[in-house]
Amino acid sequence: MSAASDRLREFLHRVAGGERSRLNPRYLHGQLNDWGRRVVDARLWESPLLRRAAGVVCMVLALLVIIVPFDLTQQLLFSAVFLLVALYLRRFVGTLVTLLLIGMSMIASTRYLYWRLTETLSVDFGLDLFLGTGLLLAETYAWLVLIIGFVQTIWPLRRKPVPMPEDVSTWPSVAILIPSYNEPLSVVRPTVMAALAQDWPRDRLKVYILDDGRRQEFREFAELVGATHITRDNNRHAKAGNINQALPKTEGELVAIFDCDHIPNRSFLQMTVGQFLVDPKLAMVQTPHHFLSPDPFERNLGVFREMPNEGALFYGLVQDGNDLWNATFFCGSCAVIRRDMLLEVGGIAVETVTEDAHTALKLHRRGYNTAYISITQAAGLATESLSAHVGQRIRWARGMAQIFRIDNPLLGRGLSLAQRLCYINAMLHFFYGLPRLVFLTSPLAYFFLEAHIIAAPAAMIAAFALPHLVHANIANSRMQGKHRHSFWAEVYETALAWYIFVPTTLAVINPKLGTFNVTAKGGVVERDYFDWKIATPYVVLLVLNLVGFLIGLVRLFWWNTHETGTVLLNLLWTLYNLMMLGATLGVAFETKQIRRSWRVRSRLPAMIQLPNGRTLACETEDYSEGGVALVLNRPMELAPGTEVMLTLYRGDRAYPFPVKVVYSNGEALRLQFHNLSLDDYRALVAATFSRGDAWQEWLPQEEADRPLRGLAEIFKFSLEGLRRFGESALLAWRARQARQRFKEVL
């Protein structure tokens, strides 16, 4: 009996668990990958006719799947099978699987929109039709952005730098422009020092400080360090006008532009300029914007360096996707532009307040190429407060709407279809204000007015909507997972929706309305506080959704018991909106930030020399302009105030600095730089911020995005945000009561 059991187990293992079993996941995984490689590498795809025929067949099949009508049971069965296939495929790696998941998402979303257009609008003219049409338009906008976004990022180029030739006499001359307006010299100083320290022939490099603030201390600093100080007698067209005014006064075949807080790596020019030597039609090379300080979302929610920030998606995926289509956007900083081509389009664009993207559009219309190198080669400061962050995004949104209005990429000559789509998607992105507000308030139409804005049974709505939402999430998680966790886009959009809705609308009506605002950097937040002014729209939306939810409970148990499914669907929708609003309120609670020079966590080799001449090898834990933290190789205590010498190393170069002990616990030291000379400061920047590898290990190794984990993250931050809001509201009420009592006493 035992032998028979063993044979049975062996047989079952071969059938269901063996390495070569056709039911074994590993075997299936290998077979799928082998099949995918054979399909992709097949020589028959070299035939253009066959490729077009395959494309037509796929489109016809997709169209049939989109338009075929199903009843509820059939739709549920179709959705279940479609979802199981997607969940199975997402386990595998490879571009082919990614393309399949994208295709499935496009089919599910387009099927949902087709069903909404053909079967869910009210036939009666009235409130239901009016509100339902508004929701449908918002959904159409979201679908359009989703589809174009897939096309835009379907195959990131991942361009590699072109090495510079050994003969430095062939290297082009470069002018580095650093525009500044109201930033303190402490913010601009390290940028200028790092620009001067570029690994580039001295006779082919000049650094210019474009000082729109016309400050004497900047002129003196420039003379002291070997830079050129340029001013003008007006501030017309802000940053764009500042650069344009300086162009005739500068020298260099290429122009590199840095915001005054963006500290370039010493390798920046060597990583970017090689592209110009191999492509005579190349007009611009852009690199990522990287921030060594947390933005308001990261700081106020306490997630700095724990998850991708708001800009990671654009610089980590979108720009690489644009590069495939020769549609890389100029981002205003960390870029190199060919001077003659820039002058050919009239310099930096001044017609809109997003002068950078508009300049790139003009270059593309002339038929010039652009490139993106997704290797961080500079680091700057993020906005310090939510209000400053909102102001910056308002400017971007207004500028994109201006371009949409006066130089629409869908119109005019010079652009390929792919370039037009990349630009139009970037502009459409900033029109999400009204659609997001529609999504945040749509379920309230039923709770407050009993309006049925989707004329279909709740079960049917769920059967069509859930596949659309789930497949979009799966595909986006697959493509964007390293650069944005699931559901975080909704938090960013919720925080900004109200504020960008009005400027984008006005800019489309009249592009000249509004003013330019400069995003200040290097400021502080002196205390914890809840920003009631910026949070007012979130509070109003939160109260409306809370009241709506309570009314929904009444409808569920007493008023609308005949349509329980509809009530439940709207209750779930409202709960989701409340979660997003709670997380947004958490961002509006500004946390204290008094540090003016940010610490950069990095393990660098170091050595300290004690007053008695002894030396001790160690390594840095973090560094800033003000000091450094060290991890000691062996225990040793030093009294606070002790003056020692610190040596930092970059390759075979040693950089000694006088420092003073601030803190010591035997295993770690915190040191403050002491009496640094100008040469010491120049060496400090070279040894730290402008290292060629300064930002390559900035983020920890990220796990693959898991949508349910992303949802749990937002739920946690939502609860914390609601708690902080409740405490702030209670404190505000008590303060008001105290003021009232004080007035009564007087």
XYZ file of C-alpha atoms in Angstrom:
746
model
C 0.000 0.000 0.000
C 2.880 2.299 0.873
C 4.604 1.641 -2.465
C 1.362 2.383 -4.321
C 0.965 5.625 -2.405
C 4.519 6.607 -3.237
C 3.947 5.872 -6.923
C 0.698 7.869 -6.851
C 2.413 10.810 -5.215
C 5.221 10.630 -7.771
C 2.710 10.535 -10.617
C 0.797 13.534 -9.222
C 4.061 15.403 -8.741
C 4.974 14.829 -12.390
C 1.512 15.893 -13.558
C 0.929 18.880 -11.304
C 4.135 19.797 -9.542
C 7.109 18.602 -11.566
C 9.455 21.090 -13.196
C 8.335 19.971 -16.674
C 4.650 19.702 -15.826
C 2.411 21.721 -18.089
C 0.478 22.808 -14.979
C 3.520 23.971 -13.055
C 3.724 27.801 -12.850
C 7.482 27.820 -13.389
C 7.118 25.717 -16.502
C 4.309 27.900 -17.804
C 6.360 31.000 -17.016
C 9.303 29.694 -19.013
C 7.097 28.581 -21.869
C 5.383 31.964 -22.043
C 8.692 33.809 -22.099
C 10.071 31.435 -24.751
C 6.954 31.867 -26.843
C 7.098 35.647 -26.451
C 10.721 35.772 -27.542
C 10.015 33.574 -30.557
C 7.103 35.767 -31.596
C 8.983 39.047 -31.165
C 12.177 37.792 -32.834
C 10.462 36.067 -35.744
C 11.971 37.140 -39.085
C 8.549 37.369 -40.688
C 7.969 40.654 -38.791
C 10.547 42.246 -41.055
C 7.773 42.507 -43.632
C 6.013 45.922 -43.341
C 2.932 44.450 -45.005
C 2.662 41.693 -42.400
C 3.098 44.167 -39.545
C 0.310 46.350 -40.895
C -1.937 43.328 -41.454
C -1.334 42.085 -37.895
C -2.116 45.557 -36.572
C -5.377 45.708 -38.510
C -6.422 42.247 -37.292
C -5.691 43.185 -33.676
C -7.649 46.427 -33.996
C -10.646 44.657 -35.518
C -10.647 42.006 -32.778
C -10.315 44.690 -30.094
C -13.175 46.662 -31.634
C -15.405 43.586 -31.626
C -14.641 42.971 -27.944
C -15.402 46.626 -27.168
C -18.778 46.899 -28.893
C -20.317 43.431 -28.432
C -23.384 43.768 -26.159
C -23.623 41.577 -23.022
C -26.286 41.130 -20.414
C -25.284 41.220 -16.749
C -24.335 37.548 -16.504
C -22.307 37.602 -19.698
C -20.530 40.812 -18.677
C -19.661 39.380 -15.268
C -18.275 36.214 -16.866
C -16.291 38.204 -19.424
C -14.909 40.498 -16.699
C -13.909 37.564 -14.491
C -12.041 35.768 -17.289
C -10.396 38.994 -18.454
C -9.273 39.788 -14.906
C -7.905 36.291 -14.245
C -5.847 36.473 -17.427
C -4.453 39.884 -16.409
C -3.634 38.709 -12.876
C -1.829 35.712 -14.304
C 0.114 37.733 -16.861
C 1.244 40.379 -14.370
C 3.388 37.752 -12.627
C 5.742 37.625 -15.608
C 8.469 40.027 -16.650
C 9.118 41.339 -20.123
C 7.947 44.035 -22.501
C 5.562 41.715 -24.348
C 3.571 41.062 -21.173
C 3.513 44.789 -20.413
C 2.107 45.474 -23.870
C -0.545 42.799 -23.361
C -1.607 44.334 -20.043
C -1.768 47.774 -21.642
C -3.891 46.396 -24.470
C -6.262 44.707 -22.025
C -6.601 47.935 -20.057
C -7.349 49.925 -23.190
C -10.018 47.405 -24.203
C -11.665 47.337 -20.750
C -11.668 51.132 -20.422
C -12.901 51.758 -23.963
C -15.621 49.128 -23.535
C -16.782 50.917 -20.382
C -16.832 54.312 -22.113
C -18.687 52.869 -25.142
C -21.286 51.385 -22.802
C -21.625 54.714 -20.965
C -22.127 56.595 -24.226
C -24.660 54.203 -25.707
C -26.675 52.859 -22.788
C -26.443 54.982 -19.623
C -27.563 58.530 -20.417
C -30.994 59.601 -19.230
C -33.551 59.970 -22.014
C -35.390 62.730 -20.158
C -34.168 66.306 -20.364
C -33.615 67.445 -16.819
C -31.293 67.237 -13.834
C -30.345 63.589 -14.420
C -29.247 64.271 -17.994
C -27.408 67.481 -17.098
C -25.421 65.997 -14.208
C -24.966 62.681 -15.988
C -23.486 64.421 -19.017
C -21.071 66.283 -16.741
C -19.868 63.018 -15.213
C -19.571 61.402 -18.650
C -17.426 64.291 -19.906
C -15.160 63.943 -16.862
C -14.845 60.210 -17.510
C -14.117 60.853 -21.188
C -11.336 63.225 -20.182
C -9.853 60.582 -17.824
C -10.096 57.935 -20.566
C -8.385 60.203 -23.089
C -5.501 60.976 -20.703
C -5.172 57.262 -19.908
C -5.024 56.167 -23.553
C -2.630 58.903 -24.710
C -0.507 58.280 -21.612
C -0.126 54.635 -22.597
C 1.018 55.667 -26.079
C 3.370 58.289 -24.652
C 5.177 55.922 -22.275
C 4.723 52.594 -24.015
C 8.436 52.073 -24.671
C 10.818 54.291 -22.623
C 13.983 54.904 -24.620
C 16.512 54.780 -21.714
C 19.106 56.704 -23.711
C 22.736 56.275 -22.643
C 25.300 59.128 -22.557
C 27.660 59.470 -25.505
C 31.301 59.507 -24.310
C 33.318 62.610 -25.086
C 36.246 62.200 -27.523
C 39.743 61.965 -26.062
C 40.866 65.057 -27.984
C 39.595 67.898 -25.770
C 40.297 70.408 -28.537
C 37.140 69.126 -30.246
C 34.976 69.805 -27.202
C 32.533 72.706 -27.689
C 32.563 75.824 -25.528
C 29.800 76.080 -22.925
C 28.160 78.987 -21.134
C 26.473 78.030 -17.844
C 23.633 80.416 -17.002
C 22.301 80.604 -13.424
C 19.307 82.970 -13.239
C 18.299 84.352 -9.830
C 15.753 86.879 -8.600
C 15.064 86.911 -4.859
C 16.946 83.870 -3.549
C 19.579 84.452 -0.835
C 23.247 84.076 -1.716
C 23.432 81.020 0.547
C 21.154 79.188 -1.918
C 23.003 80.340 -5.045
C 26.578 79.900 -3.761
C 26.876 76.081 -3.996
C 25.336 76.078 -7.483
C 27.901 78.573 -8.758
C 30.773 76.707 -7.097
C 29.659 73.392 -8.609
C 29.282 74.999 -12.043
C 32.817 76.336 -11.840
C 34.072 72.870 -10.808
C 32.812 71.108 -13.950
C 35.161 68.556 -15.492
C 35.613 70.675 -18.581
C 38.499 72.602 -20.143
C 38.784 75.963 -18.341
C 39.163 77.893 -21.595
C 35.895 76.436 -22.904
C 33.705 77.095 -19.860
C 32.213 80.313 -18.508
C 29.731 80.674 -15.654
C 27.248 83.558 -15.541
C 25.068 84.662 -12.632
C 21.995 86.344 -14.124
C 20.948 88.512 -11.195
C 17.476 89.972 -11.706
C 17.620 91.254 -8.135
C 20.562 93.560 -8.980
C 22.357 92.846 -5.695
C 25.811 94.145 -4.853
C 26.729 91.090 -2.763
C 26.121 88.887 -5.803
C 28.429 91.056 -7.918
C 31.157 90.878 -5.284
C 30.740 87.112 -4.927
C 30.969 86.594 -8.702
C 34.179 88.611 -8.906
C 35.637 86.683 -5.992
C 35.023 83.184 -7.416
C 35.613 83.867 -11.117
C 32.052 83.996 -12.436
C 30.473 86.788 -14.499
C 27.677 88.868 -13.004
C 24.972 90.106 -15.408
C 21.981 92.313 -14.559
C 19.393 94.336 -16.435
C 17.375 97.452 -15.624
C 13.973 95.672 -15.698
C 12.345 92.331 -14.899
C 10.237 91.904 -18.020
C 9.191 88.313 -18.774
C 10.792 87.122 -15.511
C 13.185 84.172 -15.929
C 12.731 83.920 -19.714
C 13.472 87.618 -20.172
C 16.464 87.351 -17.846
C 18.013 84.584 -19.960
C 17.181 86.249 -23.278
C 18.725 89.523 -22.139
C 21.924 87.686 -21.189
C 22.325 85.569 -24.331
C 24.017 88.309 -26.437
C 26.370 89.059 -23.509
C 27.585 85.474 -23.090
C 29.902 83.189 -25.024
C 29.606 79.495 -25.815
C 28.391 77.197 -28.569
C 26.191 75.485 -26.004
C 24.155 77.009 -23.195
C 23.599 75.086 -19.959
C 20.841 76.426 -17.697
C 20.420 75.732 -13.982
C 17.919 77.112 -11.528
C 19.936 78.864 -8.852
C 19.266 76.100 -6.274
C 20.154 73.195 -8.590
C 23.703 72.072 -7.781
C 25.214 70.262 -10.804
C 27.460 67.224 -10.538
C 30.965 67.842 -11.842
C 30.196 65.241 -14.545
C 27.101 67.058 -15.858
C 28.635 68.389 -19.079
C 30.482 65.173 -19.868
C 27.244 63.207 -19.466
C 25.215 65.467 -21.767
C 27.348 67.250 -24.354
C 28.442 64.092 -26.198
C 24.939 63.832 -27.695
C 25.508 67.081 -29.615
C 28.658 65.712 -31.245
C 26.844 62.795 -32.888
C 23.614 64.564 -33.868
C 23.993 67.905 -35.713
C 20.208 68.450 -35.514
C 20.107 68.029 -31.743
C 18.886 71.220 -30.102
C 18.527 70.261 -26.428
C 19.467 67.618 -23.848
C 17.438 67.454 -20.638
C 18.305 65.621 -17.406
C 16.083 64.930 -14.372
C 15.212 67.425 -11.663
C 16.154 65.882 -8.344
C 15.430 67.339 -4.912
C 17.547 66.843 -1.824
C 14.849 68.340 0.431
C 11.299 66.991 0.886
C 8.346 68.563 -0.866
C 5.233 69.356 1.253
C 3.672 65.936 0.596
C 6.815 64.118 1.687
C 7.500 66.306 4.719
C 3.965 66.685 6.061
C 3.140 62.990 5.621
C 6.582 61.846 6.803
C 7.434 59.766 3.704
C 10.618 61.510 2.507
C 12.833 58.961 0.718
C 10.419 56.156 1.611
C 8.401 56.303 -1.593
C 8.624 58.079 -4.967
C 7.747 61.771 -4.845
C 5.390 63.697 -7.092
C 7.967 64.438 -9.793
C 9.401 60.925 -9.960
C 6.824 59.772 -12.510
C 7.552 62.598 -14.938
C 11.345 62.392 -14.726
C 11.485 58.627 -14.268
C 9.047 57.498 -16.971
C 7.240 60.227 -18.938
C 10.351 62.008 -20.187
C 11.919 58.695 -21.213
C 8.695 57.891 -23.059
C 8.765 61.298 -24.750
C 12.343 60.654 -25.825
C 11.254 57.685 -27.932
C 9.023 60.020 -29.940
C 11.610 62.844 -30.114
C 9.376 64.915 -27.833
C 11.521 65.541 -24.748
C 10.351 68.650 -22.919
C 12.704 71.391 -21.780
C 12.129 71.792 -18.027
C 13.831 75.118 -17.394
C 16.864 73.736 -15.579
C 19.463 70.948 -15.730
C 19.533 71.162 -19.524
C 21.928 72.040 -22.351
C 20.747 73.867 -25.494
C 22.548 74.627 -28.735
C 22.862 78.420 -28.846
C 22.258 79.025 -32.563
C 19.090 76.905 -32.568
C 17.807 78.646 -29.458
C 18.383 82.047 -31.060
C 16.695 80.830 -34.245
C 13.391 80.394 -32.360
C 13.775 83.787 -30.690
C 15.376 82.626 -27.435
C 13.423 81.336 -24.467
C 9.684 81.674 -25.161
C 8.036 84.672 -23.456
C 4.453 84.302 -24.700
C 3.505 81.965 -21.827
C 4.556 81.473 -18.202
C 5.746 77.917 -18.915
C 8.559 79.241 -21.041
C 10.476 75.960 -20.911
C 7.907 73.631 -22.469
C 6.936 76.297 -24.998
C 10.590 76.701 -26.038
C 10.876 72.960 -26.648
C 7.685 73.059 -28.715
C 9.154 75.801 -30.900
C 12.357 73.804 -31.406
C 10.381 70.700 -32.365
C 8.293 72.694 -34.842
C 11.563 73.673 -36.582
C 12.383 69.986 -37.018
C 15.156 69.862 -34.431
C 15.781 66.892 -32.158
C 15.834 66.683 -28.380
C 17.172 64.060 -25.981
C 16.650 62.953 -22.402
C 19.237 61.249 -20.212
C 17.585 59.717 -17.177
C 20.647 59.982 -14.941
C 20.472 62.484 -12.101
C 23.199 65.072 -12.591
C 21.998 67.883 -10.333
C 20.004 68.361 -7.142
C 17.951 71.277 -5.871
C 15.479 72.374 -3.222
C 11.789 71.466 -3.250
C 9.055 73.930 -2.309
C 8.925 74.417 1.457
C 5.162 74.708 2.011
C 1.939 73.473 0.471
C 0.910 77.032 -0.394
C 4.181 77.586 -2.300
C 3.760 74.199 -3.976
C 0.218 75.075 -5.044
C 1.413 78.438 -6.371
C 4.073 76.736 -8.467
C 1.573 74.239 -9.905
C -0.894 77.030 -10.655
C 1.789 78.705 -12.769
C 2.558 75.471 -14.596
C -1.125 74.752 -15.209
C -1.823 78.278 -16.416
C 1.175 78.195 -18.736
C 0.183 74.882 -20.290
C -3.335 76.198 -20.826
C -1.841 79.283 -22.496
C 0.146 77.106 -24.908
C -2.996 75.061 -25.592
C -4.770 78.292 -26.461
C -2.166 80.214 -28.518
C 0.155 77.525 -29.944
C -1.871 74.322 -29.832
C 0.337 71.332 -30.729
C -2.544 69.690 -32.583
C -2.467 72.578 -35.056
C 0.303 74.076 -37.152
C 3.207 72.480 -38.962
C 6.413 70.784 -37.993
C 5.309 68.094 -35.526
C 4.839 64.380 -36.018
C 1.642 62.743 -34.785
C 3.483 61.222 -31.808
C 4.958 64.604 -30.848
C 1.513 66.179 -31.006
C 0.130 63.476 -28.713
C 2.959 63.880 -26.195
C 2.451 67.628 -26.000
C -1.323 67.485 -25.906
C -1.235 64.916 -23.108
C 1.062 67.164 -21.070
C -1.403 70.007 -21.505
C -4.498 67.908 -20.884
C -2.928 66.743 -17.620
C -3.293 70.242 -16.173
C -7.004 70.369 -16.994
C -7.837 67.733 -14.363
C -9.156 70.340 -11.924
C -12.807 70.243 -13.009
C -12.966 66.458 -13.675
C -11.459 65.752 -10.242
C -14.042 68.024 -8.574
C -16.763 66.207 -10.519
C -15.538 62.832 -9.222
C -15.390 64.193 -5.651
C -18.993 65.396 -5.761
C -20.872 63.080 -8.155
C -22.295 60.676 -5.526
C -23.698 63.691 -3.671
C -26.090 64.293 -6.576
C -27.902 61.107 -5.589
C -27.755 61.666 -1.827
C -28.910 65.297 -1.911
C -31.116 65.363 -5.018
C -31.830 61.682 -5.733
C -30.444 62.252 -9.221
C -29.537 59.115 -11.176
C -26.579 60.410 -13.138
C -25.863 56.949 -14.596
C -29.103 55.499 -15.978
C -28.331 51.845 -15.289
C -28.758 49.306 -12.474
C -26.007 49.379 -9.840
C -24.945 45.805 -10.626
C -24.496 46.674 -14.294
C -22.493 49.793 -13.424
C -20.187 47.721 -11.231
C -19.831 45.013 -13.889
C -18.587 47.563 -16.437
C -16.797 50.106 -14.220
C -14.756 47.730 -12.070
C -12.907 46.089 -14.999
C -12.113 49.564 -16.344
C -10.701 50.713 -12.986
C -8.931 47.479 -12.071
C -7.246 46.931 -15.441
C -6.134 50.571 -15.606
C -4.633 50.171 -12.154
C -2.869 46.923 -13.079
C -1.368 48.391 -16.254
C -0.337 51.650 -14.595
C 1.158 49.790 -11.652
C 3.135 47.693 -14.096
C 4.476 50.727 -15.980
C 4.693 53.299 -13.187
C 5.349 51.159 -10.100
C 8.958 52.256 -9.668
C 8.019 55.905 -10.013
C 4.618 56.254 -8.312
C 2.712 54.054 -5.932
C -0.887 53.207 -6.808
C -3.644 55.709 -5.918
C -1.205 58.516 -5.089
C -2.100 60.418 -8.257
C -5.571 60.981 -6.799
C -4.074 62.536 -3.652
C -1.942 64.967 -5.683
C -4.876 65.882 -7.915
C -7.269 66.298 -4.985
C -4.851 68.729 -3.337
C -4.544 70.867 -6.464
C -7.872 70.450 -8.275
C -9.634 73.522 -6.908
C -6.610 75.765 -7.373
C -5.781 74.922 -10.984
C -9.389 74.761 -12.204
C -9.886 78.542 -12.352
C -6.454 79.534 -13.810
C -6.623 76.953 -16.612
C -10.159 77.984 -17.505
C -9.266 81.677 -17.572
C -6.113 81.021 -19.593
C -8.114 79.244 -22.281
C -10.557 82.167 -22.410
C -7.873 84.876 -22.276
C -4.198 83.771 -22.228
C -3.088 87.180 -20.909
C -5.015 86.937 -17.638
C -2.967 86.293 -14.486
C 0.530 87.148 -13.323
C 3.887 85.371 -13.066
C 5.007 84.253 -9.616
C 8.497 83.127 -8.627
C 8.781 79.982 -6.499
C 10.862 80.970 -3.486
C 13.470 78.476 -2.236
C 15.501 78.208 0.933
C 12.754 79.279 3.353
C 11.690 77.710 6.642
C 8.520 76.642 8.464
C 9.045 77.901 12.001
C 6.261 75.917 13.704
C 3.671 73.204 13.182
C 0.364 74.624 11.994
C -2.712 73.759 9.972
C -2.952 75.927 6.863
C -6.621 76.826 7.042
C -6.434 79.162 4.073
C -5.073 76.602 1.637
C -7.225 73.806 3.117
C -10.579 75.595 2.876
C -11.695 73.832 -0.349
C -10.718 70.439 1.119
C -12.676 71.167 4.310
C -15.766 72.185 2.333
C -15.574 69.043 0.198
C -15.000 66.906 3.298
C -18.075 68.323 5.058
C -20.217 67.866 1.943
C -19.126 64.240 1.590
C -19.646 63.532 5.302
C -23.152 64.974 5.202
C -23.835 63.082 1.989
C -22.633 59.850 3.555
C -24.978 60.311 6.531
C -27.891 60.998 4.191
C -26.857 57.892 2.257
C -27.194 55.783 5.400
C -30.702 57.153 5.893
C -31.544 56.336 2.283
C -30.122 52.832 2.713
C -32.264 51.900 5.706
C -35.388 54.040 5.298
C -35.881 56.185 2.183
C -34.522 54.167 -0.755
C -34.808 50.556 0.316
C -36.094 49.714 -3.178
C -32.676 50.517 -4.745
C -30.192 49.243 -2.200
C -27.526 48.578 -4.824
C -27.521 52.192 -6.003
C -27.234 53.490 -2.446
C -24.386 51.103 -1.606
C -22.483 52.003 -4.769
C -22.675 55.714 -3.960
C -21.738 55.084 -0.323
C -18.585 53.230 -1.400
C -17.748 56.016 -3.828
C -18.187 58.600 -1.058
C -15.990 56.604 1.322
C -13.236 56.597 -1.291
C -13.585 60.370 -1.701
C -13.430 60.831 2.082
C -10.227 58.818 2.184
C -8.604 61.005 -0.461
C -9.759 64.200 1.240
C -8.449 62.963 4.594
C -4.996 62.352 3.129
C -5.090 65.798 1.503
C -5.904 67.420 4.850
C -2.848 65.649 6.245
C -0.723 67.437 3.641
C -2.257 70.782 4.704
C -0.862 70.314 8.228
C 2.531 71.991 7.860
C 5.240 70.430 10.010
C 8.092 72.435 11.458
C 11.128 72.810 9.212
C 13.845 75.220 10.348
C 16.813 73.639 8.567
C 18.303 75.942 5.936
C 20.993 73.505 4.753
C 19.727 70.000 4.164
C 21.560 66.886 5.270
C 22.291 64.381 2.545
C 22.535 60.801 3.717
C 25.571 59.245 2.078
C 28.385 56.854 2.995
C 31.645 58.555 2.000
C 35.161 57.551 3.124
C 36.558 59.998 5.685
C 39.270 60.431 8.301
C 39.578 62.630 11.380
C 42.849 63.923 12.833
C 42.782 64.488 16.602
C 44.553 67.348 18.394
C 47.310 64.907 19.489
C 48.046 64.003 15.861
C 46.349 60.582 15.880
C 44.101 59.712 12.939
C 41.006 57.591 12.772
C 39.382 56.182 9.620
C 35.593 56.507 9.454
C 32.778 57.216 7.027
C 30.039 59.790 6.764
C 26.451 59.110 7.711
C 25.230 62.395 6.255
C 26.574 65.808 5.298
C 25.340 69.354 4.731
C 26.851 72.774 4.130
C 26.976 73.242 7.882
C 28.449 69.979 9.094
C 28.773 66.238 8.859
C 27.837 63.143 10.849
C 30.375 60.343 11.082
C 30.197 56.639 11.909
C 33.408 55.584 13.703
C 35.230 52.342 13.058
C 36.109 52.017 16.735
C 34.624 53.599 19.871
C 35.998 56.976 20.866
C 34.517 59.952 22.706
C 35.390 63.595 22.136
C 34.228 66.519 24.215
C 31.840 68.982 22.497
C 33.770 71.973 21.229
C 36.929 69.995 20.440
C 38.535 71.215 17.209
C 39.758 68.483 14.856
C 40.541 68.097 11.144
C 38.192 66.165 8.903
C 39.340 64.757 5.572
C 36.839 63.675 2.917
C 37.883 61.661 -0.118
C 36.773 61.712 -3.755
C 38.662 59.051 -5.638
C 42.348 59.698 -4.964
C 41.692 63.326 -3.964
C 41.732 64.304 -0.279
C 39.894 67.375 1.035
C 40.779 68.515 4.582
C 38.433 70.778 6.590
C 38.608 72.343 10.067
C 35.643 71.142 12.147
C 34.353 71.377 15.695
C 32.713 68.517 17.646
C 29.032 69.145 18.326
C 28.003 65.718 19.604
C 29.761 62.456 20.488
C 28.447 59.171 21.888
C 31.491 56.951 21.379
C 30.342 55.380 18.117
C 29.191 58.433 16.199
C 30.295 62.035 15.855
C 28.471 65.125 14.666
C 30.850 67.833 13.468
C 30.342 71.462 12.476
C 32.498 73.088 9.814
C 34.601 75.790 11.441
C 36.085 78.937 9.859
C 35.933 77.693 6.267
C 37.819 79.816 3.758
C 36.548 80.323 0.219
C 38.886 77.598 -1.002
C 37.636 75.314 1.800
C 34.048 75.926 0.714
C 34.948 75.243 -2.915
C 36.559 71.971 -1.818
C 33.525 71.072 0.311
C 31.194 71.374 -2.677
C 33.595 69.314 -4.807
C 33.842 66.575 -2.162
C 30.102 66.339 -1.516
C 27.301 67.903 -3.562
C 29.022 67.957 -6.949
C 30.473 64.436 -6.851
C 29.798 62.536 -10.043
C 28.005 59.804 -8.088
C 26.339 62.099 -5.536
C 22.751 61.040 -6.262
C 23.028 57.596 -7.814
C 22.169 55.782 -4.575
C 19.764 58.408 -3.273
C 16.706 56.177 -3.028
C 16.696 52.740 -1.407
C 15.999 49.725 -3.596
C 12.303 50.037 -4.267
C 9.907 47.136 -4.095
C 7.523 46.505 -6.945
C 4.341 48.491 -6.522
C 1.433 46.624 -4.985
C -1.899 48.419 -5.524
C -3.478 47.128 -2.320
C -0.451 48.320 -0.369
C -0.788 51.729 -2.018
C -4.434 51.876 -0.991
C -3.498 50.916 2.569
C -0.852 53.667 2.656
C -3.388 56.308 1.704
C -5.932 54.947 4.179
C -3.354 55.265 6.963
C -2.450 58.825 5.982
C -6.140 59.680 5.660
C -6.847 58.635 9.249
C -3.843 60.640 10.427
C -4.957 63.636 8.367
C -8.475 63.524 9.795
C -7.029 63.277 13.305
C -4.800 66.298 12.761
C -7.659 68.223 11.214
C -9.910 67.410 14.181
C -7.281 68.549 16.680
C -6.614 71.748 14.694
C -10.337 72.494 14.434
C -10.747 71.992 18.197
C -7.805 74.294 18.951
C -9.172 76.921 16.568
C -12.606 76.732 18.219
C -11.096 77.078 21.696
C -9.010 80.049 20.574
C -12.099 81.695 19.135
C -14.019 81.098 22.352
C -11.163 82.607 24.350
C -11.101 85.696 22.134
C -14.848 86.042 22.496
C -14.647 85.851 26.293
C -11.820 88.401 26.279
C -13.954 90.810 24.236
C -16.858 90.339 26.672
C -14.602 91.132 29.631
C -13.408 94.320 27.931
